[in-house]
Coordinates of C-alpha atoms in Angstrom, one line a residue:
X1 CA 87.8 107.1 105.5
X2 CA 91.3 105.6 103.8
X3 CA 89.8 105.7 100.1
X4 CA 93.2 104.2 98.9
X5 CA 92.4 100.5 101.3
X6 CA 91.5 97.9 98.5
X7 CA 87.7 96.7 99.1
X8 CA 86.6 93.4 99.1
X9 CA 86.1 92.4 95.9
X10 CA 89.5 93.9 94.8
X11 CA 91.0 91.6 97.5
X12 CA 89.2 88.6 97.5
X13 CA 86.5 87.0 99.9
X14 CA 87.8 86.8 103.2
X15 CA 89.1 83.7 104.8
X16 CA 86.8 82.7 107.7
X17 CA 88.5 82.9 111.0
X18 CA 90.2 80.2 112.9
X19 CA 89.8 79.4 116.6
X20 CA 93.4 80.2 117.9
X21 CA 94.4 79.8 121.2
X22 CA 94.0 82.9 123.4
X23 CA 97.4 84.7 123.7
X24 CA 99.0 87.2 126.3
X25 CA 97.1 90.8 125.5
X26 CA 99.9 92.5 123.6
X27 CA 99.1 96.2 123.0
X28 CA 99.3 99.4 124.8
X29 CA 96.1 100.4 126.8
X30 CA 96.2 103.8 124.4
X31 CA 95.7 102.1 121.1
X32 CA 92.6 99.9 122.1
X33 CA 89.3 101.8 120.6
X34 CA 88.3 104.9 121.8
X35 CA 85.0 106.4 123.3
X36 CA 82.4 107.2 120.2
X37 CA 83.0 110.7 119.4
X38 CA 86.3 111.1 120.2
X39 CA 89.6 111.1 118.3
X40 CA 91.2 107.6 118.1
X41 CA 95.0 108.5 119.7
X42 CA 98.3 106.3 119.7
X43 CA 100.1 105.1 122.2
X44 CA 102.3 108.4 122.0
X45 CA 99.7 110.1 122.7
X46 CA 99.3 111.5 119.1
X47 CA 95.7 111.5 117.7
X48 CA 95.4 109.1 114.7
X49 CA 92.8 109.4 111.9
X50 CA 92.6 105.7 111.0
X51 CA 89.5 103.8 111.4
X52 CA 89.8 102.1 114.1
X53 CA 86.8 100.2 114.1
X54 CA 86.6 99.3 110.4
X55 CA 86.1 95.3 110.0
X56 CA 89.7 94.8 107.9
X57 CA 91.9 96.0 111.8
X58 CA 89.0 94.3 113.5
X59 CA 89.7 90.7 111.6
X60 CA 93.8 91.9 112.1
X61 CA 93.4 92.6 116.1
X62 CA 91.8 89.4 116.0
X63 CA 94.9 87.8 114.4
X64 CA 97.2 89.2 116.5
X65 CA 98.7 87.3 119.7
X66 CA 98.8 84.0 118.4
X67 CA 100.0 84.7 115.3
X68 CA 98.8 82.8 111.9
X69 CA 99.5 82.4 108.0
X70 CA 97.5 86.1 107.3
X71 CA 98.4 87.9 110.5
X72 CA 101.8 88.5 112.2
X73 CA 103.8 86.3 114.8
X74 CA 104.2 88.0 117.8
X75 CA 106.4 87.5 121.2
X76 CA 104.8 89.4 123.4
X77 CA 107.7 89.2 125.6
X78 CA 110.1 90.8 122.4
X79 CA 107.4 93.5 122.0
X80 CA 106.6 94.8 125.3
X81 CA 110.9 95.2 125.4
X82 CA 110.5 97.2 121.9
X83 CA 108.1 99.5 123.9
X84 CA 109.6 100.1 126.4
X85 CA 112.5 101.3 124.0
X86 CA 110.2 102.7 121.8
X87 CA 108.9 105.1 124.5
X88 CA 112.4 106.1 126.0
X89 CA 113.5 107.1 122.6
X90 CA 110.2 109.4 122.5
X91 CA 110.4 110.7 126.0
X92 CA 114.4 111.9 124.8
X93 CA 113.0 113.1 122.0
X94 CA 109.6 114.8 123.4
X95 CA 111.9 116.0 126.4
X96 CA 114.5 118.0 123.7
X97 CA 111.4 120.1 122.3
X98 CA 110.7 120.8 125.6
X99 CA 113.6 121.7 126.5
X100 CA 114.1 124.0 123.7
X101 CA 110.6 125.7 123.9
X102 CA 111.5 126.5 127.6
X103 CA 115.0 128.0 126.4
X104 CA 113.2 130.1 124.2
X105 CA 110.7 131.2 126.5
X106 CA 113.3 132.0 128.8
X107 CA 115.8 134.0 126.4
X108 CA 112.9 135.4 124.2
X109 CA 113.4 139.2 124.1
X110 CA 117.8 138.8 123.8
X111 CA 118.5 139.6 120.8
X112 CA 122.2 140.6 121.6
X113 CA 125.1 138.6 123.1
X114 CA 125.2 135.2 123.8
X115 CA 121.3 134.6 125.0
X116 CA 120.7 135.7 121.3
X117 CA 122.6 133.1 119.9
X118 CA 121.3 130.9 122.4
X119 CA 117.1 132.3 121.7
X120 CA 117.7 131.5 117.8
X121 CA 119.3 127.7 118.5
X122 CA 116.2 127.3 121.2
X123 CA 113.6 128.8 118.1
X124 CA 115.5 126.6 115.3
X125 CA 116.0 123.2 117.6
X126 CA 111.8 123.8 117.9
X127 CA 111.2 124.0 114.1
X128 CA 113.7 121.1 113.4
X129 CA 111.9 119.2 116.0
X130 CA 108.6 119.6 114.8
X131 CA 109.5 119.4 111.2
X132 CA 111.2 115.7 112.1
X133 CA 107.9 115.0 114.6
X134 CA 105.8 115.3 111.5
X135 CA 107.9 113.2 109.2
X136 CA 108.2 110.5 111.7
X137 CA 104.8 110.2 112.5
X138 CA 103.4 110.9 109.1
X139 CA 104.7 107.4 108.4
X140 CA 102.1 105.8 110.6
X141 CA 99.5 107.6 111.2
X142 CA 97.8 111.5 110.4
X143 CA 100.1 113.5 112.6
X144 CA 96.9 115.2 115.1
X145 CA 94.5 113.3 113.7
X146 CA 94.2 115.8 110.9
X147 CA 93.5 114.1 107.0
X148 CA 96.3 115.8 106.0
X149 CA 97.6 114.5 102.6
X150 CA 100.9 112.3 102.0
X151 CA 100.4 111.3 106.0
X152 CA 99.8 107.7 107.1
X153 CA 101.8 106.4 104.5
X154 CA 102.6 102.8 105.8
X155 CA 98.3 102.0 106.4
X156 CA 97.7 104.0 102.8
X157 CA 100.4 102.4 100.8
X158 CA 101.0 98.9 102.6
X159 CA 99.7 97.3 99.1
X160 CA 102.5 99.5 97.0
X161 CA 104.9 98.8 99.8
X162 CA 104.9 94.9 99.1
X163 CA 104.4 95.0 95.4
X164 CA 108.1 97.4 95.8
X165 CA 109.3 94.4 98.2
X166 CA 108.3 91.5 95.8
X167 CA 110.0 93.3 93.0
X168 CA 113.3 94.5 95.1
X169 CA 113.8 90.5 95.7
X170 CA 113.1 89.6 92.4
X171 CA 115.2 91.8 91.4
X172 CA 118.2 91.6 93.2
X173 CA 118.0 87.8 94.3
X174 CA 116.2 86.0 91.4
X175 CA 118.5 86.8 88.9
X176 CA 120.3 84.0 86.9
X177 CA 123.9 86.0 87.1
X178 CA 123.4 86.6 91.1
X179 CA 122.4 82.8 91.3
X180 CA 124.9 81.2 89.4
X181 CA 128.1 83.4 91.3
X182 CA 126.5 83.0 94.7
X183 CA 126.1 79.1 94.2
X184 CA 129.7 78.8 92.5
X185 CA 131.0 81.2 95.5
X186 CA 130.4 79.2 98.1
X187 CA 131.5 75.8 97.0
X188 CA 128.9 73.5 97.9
X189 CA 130.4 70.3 96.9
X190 CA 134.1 70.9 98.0
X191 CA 132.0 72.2 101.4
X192 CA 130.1 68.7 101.6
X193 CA 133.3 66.6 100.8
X194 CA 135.4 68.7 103.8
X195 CA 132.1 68.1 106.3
X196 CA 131.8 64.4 105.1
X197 CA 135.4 63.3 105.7
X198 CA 135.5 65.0 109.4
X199 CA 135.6 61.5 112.0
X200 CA 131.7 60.8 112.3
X201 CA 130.0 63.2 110.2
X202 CA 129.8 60.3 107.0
X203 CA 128.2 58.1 109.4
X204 CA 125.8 60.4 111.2
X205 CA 124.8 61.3 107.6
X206 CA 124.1 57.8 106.6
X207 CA 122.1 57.4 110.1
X208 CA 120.3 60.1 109.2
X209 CA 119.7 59.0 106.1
X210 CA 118.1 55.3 106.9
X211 CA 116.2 56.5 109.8
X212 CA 114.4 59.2 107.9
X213 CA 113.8 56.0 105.2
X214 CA 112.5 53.5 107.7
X215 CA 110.3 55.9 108.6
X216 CA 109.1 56.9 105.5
X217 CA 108.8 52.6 104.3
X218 CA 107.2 52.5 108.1
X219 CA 104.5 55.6 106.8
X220 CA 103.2 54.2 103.5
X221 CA 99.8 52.1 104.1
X222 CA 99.6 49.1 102.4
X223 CA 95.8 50.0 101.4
X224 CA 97.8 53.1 99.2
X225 CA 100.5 50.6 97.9
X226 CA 97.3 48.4 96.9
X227 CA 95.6 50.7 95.2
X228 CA 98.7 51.8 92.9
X229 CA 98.7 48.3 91.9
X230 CA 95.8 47.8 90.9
X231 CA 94.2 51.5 89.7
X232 CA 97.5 52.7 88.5
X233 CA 100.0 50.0 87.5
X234 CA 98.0 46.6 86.5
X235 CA 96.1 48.8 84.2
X236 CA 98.7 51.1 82.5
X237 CA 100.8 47.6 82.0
X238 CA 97.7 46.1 80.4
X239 CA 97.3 48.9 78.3
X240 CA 100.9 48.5 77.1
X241 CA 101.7 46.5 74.1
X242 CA 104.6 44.1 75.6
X243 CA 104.9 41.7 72.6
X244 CA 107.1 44.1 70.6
X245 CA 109.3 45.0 73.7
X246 CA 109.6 40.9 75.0
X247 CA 110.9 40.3 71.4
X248 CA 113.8 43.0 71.5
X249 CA 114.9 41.9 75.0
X250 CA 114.6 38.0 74.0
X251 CA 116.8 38.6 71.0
X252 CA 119.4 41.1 72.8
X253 CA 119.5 37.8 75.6
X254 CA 120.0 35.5 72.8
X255 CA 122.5 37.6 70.8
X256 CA 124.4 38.1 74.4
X257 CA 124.2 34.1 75.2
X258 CA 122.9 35.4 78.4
X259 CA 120.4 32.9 78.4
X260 CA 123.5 30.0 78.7
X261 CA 123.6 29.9 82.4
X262 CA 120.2 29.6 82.7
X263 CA 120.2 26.3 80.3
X264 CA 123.3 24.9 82.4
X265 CA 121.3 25.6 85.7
X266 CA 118.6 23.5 84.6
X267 CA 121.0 21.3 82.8
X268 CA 122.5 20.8 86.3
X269 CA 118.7 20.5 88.3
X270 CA 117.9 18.2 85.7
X271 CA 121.0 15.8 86.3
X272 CA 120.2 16.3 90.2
X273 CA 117.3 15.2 89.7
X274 CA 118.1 11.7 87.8
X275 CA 120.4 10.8 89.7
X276 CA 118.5 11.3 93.4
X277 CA 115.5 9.5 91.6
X278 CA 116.4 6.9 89.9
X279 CA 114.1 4.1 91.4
X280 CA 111.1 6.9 90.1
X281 CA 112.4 7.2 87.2
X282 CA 112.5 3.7 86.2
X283 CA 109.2 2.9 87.4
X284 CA 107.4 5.5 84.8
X285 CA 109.6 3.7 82.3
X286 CA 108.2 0.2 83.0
X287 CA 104.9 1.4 84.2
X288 CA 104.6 2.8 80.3
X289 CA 106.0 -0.5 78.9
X290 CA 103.4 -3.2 77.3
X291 CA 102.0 -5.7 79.5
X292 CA 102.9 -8.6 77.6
X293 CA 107.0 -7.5 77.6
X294 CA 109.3 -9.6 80.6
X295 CA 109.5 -7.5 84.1
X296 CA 113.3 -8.6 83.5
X297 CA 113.2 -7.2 80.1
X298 CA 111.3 -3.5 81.5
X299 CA 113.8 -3.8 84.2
X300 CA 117.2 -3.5 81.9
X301 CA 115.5 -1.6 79.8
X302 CA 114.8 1.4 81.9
X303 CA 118.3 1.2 83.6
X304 CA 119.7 1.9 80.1
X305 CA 117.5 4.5 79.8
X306 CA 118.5 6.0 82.9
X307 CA 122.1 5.6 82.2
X308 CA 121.3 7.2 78.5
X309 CA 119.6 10.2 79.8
X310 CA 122.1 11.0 81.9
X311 CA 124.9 10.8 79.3
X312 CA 123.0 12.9 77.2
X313 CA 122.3 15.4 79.8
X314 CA 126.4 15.7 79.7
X315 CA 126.8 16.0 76.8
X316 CA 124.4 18.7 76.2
X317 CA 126.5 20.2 79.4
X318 CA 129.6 20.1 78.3
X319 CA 129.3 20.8 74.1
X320 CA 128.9 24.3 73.7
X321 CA 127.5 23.4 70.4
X322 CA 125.1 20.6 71.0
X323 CA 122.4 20.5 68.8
X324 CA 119.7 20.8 71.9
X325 CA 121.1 24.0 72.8
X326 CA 121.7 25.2 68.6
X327 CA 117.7 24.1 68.5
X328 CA 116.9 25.9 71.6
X329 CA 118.8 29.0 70.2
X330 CA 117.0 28.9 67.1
X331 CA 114.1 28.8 68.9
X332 CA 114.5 31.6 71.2
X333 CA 115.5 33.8 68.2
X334 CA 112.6 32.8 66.2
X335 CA 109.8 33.3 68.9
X336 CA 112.0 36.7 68.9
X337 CA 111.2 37.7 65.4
X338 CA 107.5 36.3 65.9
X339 CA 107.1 38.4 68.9
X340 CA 108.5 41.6 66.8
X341 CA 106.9 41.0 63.9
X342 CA 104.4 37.9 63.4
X343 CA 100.6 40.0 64.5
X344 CA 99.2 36.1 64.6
X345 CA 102.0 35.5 67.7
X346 CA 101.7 39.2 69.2
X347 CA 98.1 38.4 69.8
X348 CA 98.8 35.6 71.6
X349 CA 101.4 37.2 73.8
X350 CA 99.1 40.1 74.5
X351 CA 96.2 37.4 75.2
X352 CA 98.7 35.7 77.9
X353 CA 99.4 39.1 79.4
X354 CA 95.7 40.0 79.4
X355 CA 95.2 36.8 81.5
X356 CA 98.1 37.1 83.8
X357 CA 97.5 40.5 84.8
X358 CA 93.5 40.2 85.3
X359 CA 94.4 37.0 87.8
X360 CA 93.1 38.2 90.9
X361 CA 96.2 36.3 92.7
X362 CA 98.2 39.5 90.6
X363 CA 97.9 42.0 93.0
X364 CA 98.3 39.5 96.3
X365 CA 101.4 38.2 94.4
X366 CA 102.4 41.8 94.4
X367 CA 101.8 42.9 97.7
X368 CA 103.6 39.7 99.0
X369 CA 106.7 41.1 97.2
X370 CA 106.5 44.8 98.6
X371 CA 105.8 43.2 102.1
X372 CA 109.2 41.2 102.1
X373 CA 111.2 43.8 99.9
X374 CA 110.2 46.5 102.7
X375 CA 111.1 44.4 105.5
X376 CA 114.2 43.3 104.0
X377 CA 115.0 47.0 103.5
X378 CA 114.0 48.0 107.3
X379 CA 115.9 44.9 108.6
X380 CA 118.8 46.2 106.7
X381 CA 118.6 49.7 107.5
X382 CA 118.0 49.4 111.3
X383 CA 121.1 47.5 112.1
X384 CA 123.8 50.3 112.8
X385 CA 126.5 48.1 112.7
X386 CA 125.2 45.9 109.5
X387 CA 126.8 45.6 106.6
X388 CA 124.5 48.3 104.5
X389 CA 125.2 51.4 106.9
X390 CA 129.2 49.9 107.2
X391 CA 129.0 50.0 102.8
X392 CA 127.1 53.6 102.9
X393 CA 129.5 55.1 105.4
X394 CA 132.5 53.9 103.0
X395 CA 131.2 54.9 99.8
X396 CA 130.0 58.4 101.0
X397 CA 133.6 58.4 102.7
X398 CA 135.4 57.5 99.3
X399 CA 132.8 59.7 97.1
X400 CA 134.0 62.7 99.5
X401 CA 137.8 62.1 99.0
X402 CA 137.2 61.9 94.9
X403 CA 135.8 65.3 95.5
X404 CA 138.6 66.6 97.2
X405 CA 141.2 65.3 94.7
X406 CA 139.2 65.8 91.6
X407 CA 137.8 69.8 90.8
X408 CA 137.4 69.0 87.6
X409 CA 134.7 66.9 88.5
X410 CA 133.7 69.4 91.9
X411 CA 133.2 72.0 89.3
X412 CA 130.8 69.8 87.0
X413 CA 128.6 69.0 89.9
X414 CA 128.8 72.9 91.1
X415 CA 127.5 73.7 87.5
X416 CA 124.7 71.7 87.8
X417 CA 123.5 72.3 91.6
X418 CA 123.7 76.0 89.5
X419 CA 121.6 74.8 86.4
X420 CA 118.9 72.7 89.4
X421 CA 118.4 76.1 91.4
X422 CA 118.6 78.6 88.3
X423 CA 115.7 76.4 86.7
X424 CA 113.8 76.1 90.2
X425 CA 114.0 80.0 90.8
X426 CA 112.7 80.4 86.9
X427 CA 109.7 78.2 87.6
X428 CA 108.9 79.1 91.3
X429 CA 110.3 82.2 91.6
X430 CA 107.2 84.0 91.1
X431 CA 105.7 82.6 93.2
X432 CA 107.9 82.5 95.7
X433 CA 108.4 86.1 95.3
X434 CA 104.4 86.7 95.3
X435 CA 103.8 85.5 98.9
X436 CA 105.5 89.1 99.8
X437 CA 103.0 90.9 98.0
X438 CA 100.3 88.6 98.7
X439 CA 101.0 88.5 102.5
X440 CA 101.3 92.0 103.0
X441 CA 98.3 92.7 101.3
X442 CA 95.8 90.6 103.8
X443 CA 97.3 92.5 106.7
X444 CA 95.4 95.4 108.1
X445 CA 96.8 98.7 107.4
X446 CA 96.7 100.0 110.6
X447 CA 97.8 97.0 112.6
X448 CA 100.8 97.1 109.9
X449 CA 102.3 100.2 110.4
X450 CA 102.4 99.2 114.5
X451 CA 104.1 96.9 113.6
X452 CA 106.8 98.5 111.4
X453 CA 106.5 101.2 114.2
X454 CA 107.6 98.7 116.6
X455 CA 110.5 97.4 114.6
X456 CA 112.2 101.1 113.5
X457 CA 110.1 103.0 116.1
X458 CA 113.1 103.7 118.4
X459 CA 115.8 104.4 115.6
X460 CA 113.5 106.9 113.8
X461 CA 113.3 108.3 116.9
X462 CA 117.3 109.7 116.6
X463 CA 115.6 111.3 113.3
X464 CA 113.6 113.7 115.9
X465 CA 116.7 114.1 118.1
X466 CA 119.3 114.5 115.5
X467 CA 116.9 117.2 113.9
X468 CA 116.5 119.3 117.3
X469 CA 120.2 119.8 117.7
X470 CA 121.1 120.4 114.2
X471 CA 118.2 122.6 113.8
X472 CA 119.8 124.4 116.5
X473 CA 123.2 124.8 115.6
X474 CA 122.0 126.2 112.5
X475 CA 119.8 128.7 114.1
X476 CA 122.8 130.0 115.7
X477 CA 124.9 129.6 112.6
X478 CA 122.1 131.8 110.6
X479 CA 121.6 134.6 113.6
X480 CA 125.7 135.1 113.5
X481 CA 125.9 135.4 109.9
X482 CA 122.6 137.8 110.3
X483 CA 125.1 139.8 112.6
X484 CA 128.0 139.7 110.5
X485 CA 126.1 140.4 107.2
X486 CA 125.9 144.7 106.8
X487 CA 122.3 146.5 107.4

């Protein structure tokens, strides 16, 4: 039994399986489980000491074919071409040691001449292919089955190999330095100003962009807009003294004389409104005036009026410094200072804004508003040819051509797409890096190193060959310098 395979409490409780979809069967007939009593083999042929039945390679088996977030993805069309390379590269290999032992069985006995040389390459090319045999498959497995220690390595030491992973990207990726002179290498705003001003690209971007946003605006439920209304926003505003902050803005308007179209605008409405309704107007007049006064008399009377009130109304208009508008001025700045500082008129405005915001209407008032602001903004955004995608295309199109011209300001915006990724690698980095460790940790040590066998299987295999020739050639390097050397 692997002593060094973390149990279950040092790895957790394990996740309950998932129904997956049966999958293609996708390994060799010799490494399904073997008859009780005998010894668990490869599909080399070499005996393997694992445990082939233990529950972790049970739950991993069951993992495999279809793939999922604790087991490995696998093509079975990809992996049945990797064994058939895998075992061509072994055959070569297998075939060399064969082909040596039968040289030295052959030549076995000439010690003199050229079958010497040849009977100590043939002896050497055997040990070097062994030697390599053993190394190779010490990585995966106990080389005939045998506990022997330092074998197995890759189902042993999976949990070491991806804590040496995690910290080899850490390492050598997640530094600020390597960050910093990759991002600044590559350019990425002077990359995106080149790709924008190429004919169509500023448009398919800004098509891109509004489709992905109509479908977003298209996704949100107006139940979920509703209930940010009224559990997130009504609440946080009533819990918000406004009074102070009303006051500021009112006396910043004031100070500005932003408030001065507004008075002409009603000014104007006001005038409008005399003048279309004049026959209205005059009757309130007379229908005010005492009984016992002349109809002639209530007649002329609210004709001058009429003609007064609208005079007046000019000359409010046109006299920058009327005293209406110096009175309404004052006002404004004094229900500013009350607002700021008076607690008697605070309490009032925080009273009114009590009222207004528990108004059940509130919330239908503000859903009426998101309904027509988001179909304004899909109506906008769906017209390809309309006059917002026509405005994007040009300003992404004129923001590009700044770029190019400006690297001043490329290398400012460089700097920071720096700073944005050095402080998202410094706050997710760990755990970015951790899903190595983590991952490689819920495999199943066996099922692991079949599958690292897969991947390198066939180039370690040139470990085996390369070994059987060199260890030949020196074999017949040492029996001539045994020759040469004196007795």
């Amino acid at each position: 039994m692997d002593t060094t395979r973390p149990t279950t409490q040092e790895r957790g409780p394990e996740l309950p399986p998932t129904p997956q979809t049966p999958s293609p069967p996708t390994e060799m007939p010799a490494s399904s489980s073997p008859p009780p009593g005998s010894v668990p083999s490869s599909a080399d042929g070499s005996a393997d000491g694992s445990e082939d039945g233990s529950p972790q390679h049970r739950a991993g088996r069951a993992r495999r074919g279809a793939g999922g977030p604790l087991g490995f993805i696998v093509d079975p069309a990809v992996d049945a071409r990797r064994r058939r390379d895998l075992r061509r590269m072994r055959l070569v290999a297998t075939g060399l040691l064969v082909f040596a032992a039968v040289v030295y069985v052959l030549t076995r006995g000439h010690g003199d001449g050229v079958l010497g040389f040849v009977n100590a390459g043939a002896e050497a090319s055997m040990v070097g292919a062994c030697a390599d045999w053993f190394a190779v498959t010490a990585l995966f497995r106990h080389p005939l089955g045998l506990p022997i220690p330092h074998t197995a390595l890759i189902p042993r030491k999976k949990e070491m190999i991806g804590r040496s992973l995690e910290e080899f990207v850490s390492e050598n990726f997640m530094r600020e330095d390597i960050i910093r002179e990759r991002v600044l290498d590559a350019e990425p705003t002077r990359r995106a100003s080149e790709w924008a001003l190429v004919p169509g690209h500023a448009k398919r971007l800004v098509d891109e962009v509004a489709t992905v946003t109509v479908h977003a605006l298209h996704r949100i439920p107006d139940e979920d807009v509703r209930a940010v209304i009224e559990h997130a926003l009504l609440p946080r505003l009533a819990q918000e003294p406004v009074s102070s902050l009303a006051g500021g803005l009112l006396d910043q308007v004031v100070r500005d004389e932003a408030h001065v179209g507004l008075v002409d605008l009603a000014l104007d409405e006001m005038r409008v409104w005399l003048v279309d309704n004049e026959d209205l107007f005059e009757s309130l007049i007379t229908q005010r005036a005492p009984a016992w006064v002349p109809t002639a008399v209530n007649d002329l009377v609210a004709r001058k009026i009429h003609v007064e009130a609208l005079k007046w109304l000019a000359d409010i208009r046109n006299d920058p410094r009327h005293d209406v508008r110096l009175a309404l001025d004052k006002l404004l700045v004094d229900l500013a200072d009350d607002l700021q500082h008076d607690p008697v008129t605070q309490a009032k405005a925080e009273r009114l804004k009590e009222r207004l915001l528990s108004h059940p209407q509130v919330a239908d008032t503000a859903m009426s508003l998101w309904a027509s602001l988001r179909a304004v903004v899909i109506s906008a955004l769906e017209d390809e040819h309309g006059p917002v995608r026509t405005r994007a295309v040009k300003e992404v199109t004129a923001l590009a051509e700044r770029l190019l011209a400006d690297a001043a300001l490329r290398d400012r915006i460089d700097r920071r797409i720096c700073d944005a990724t050095v402080y998202a690698v410094e706050r997710y980095g760990t755990e970015l890096t951790r899903v190595i460790s983590d991952t490689v940790e819920r495999w199943d040590g066996k099922e692991t190193a079949e599958r690292v066998e897969l991947q390198v299987g066939r180039d370690l295999q040139f470990i085996r060959i390369n070994g059987t020739l060199v260890g030949g050639l020196i074999g017949m390097l040492i029996h001539a310098v045994s020759i040469l050397l004196p007795s």
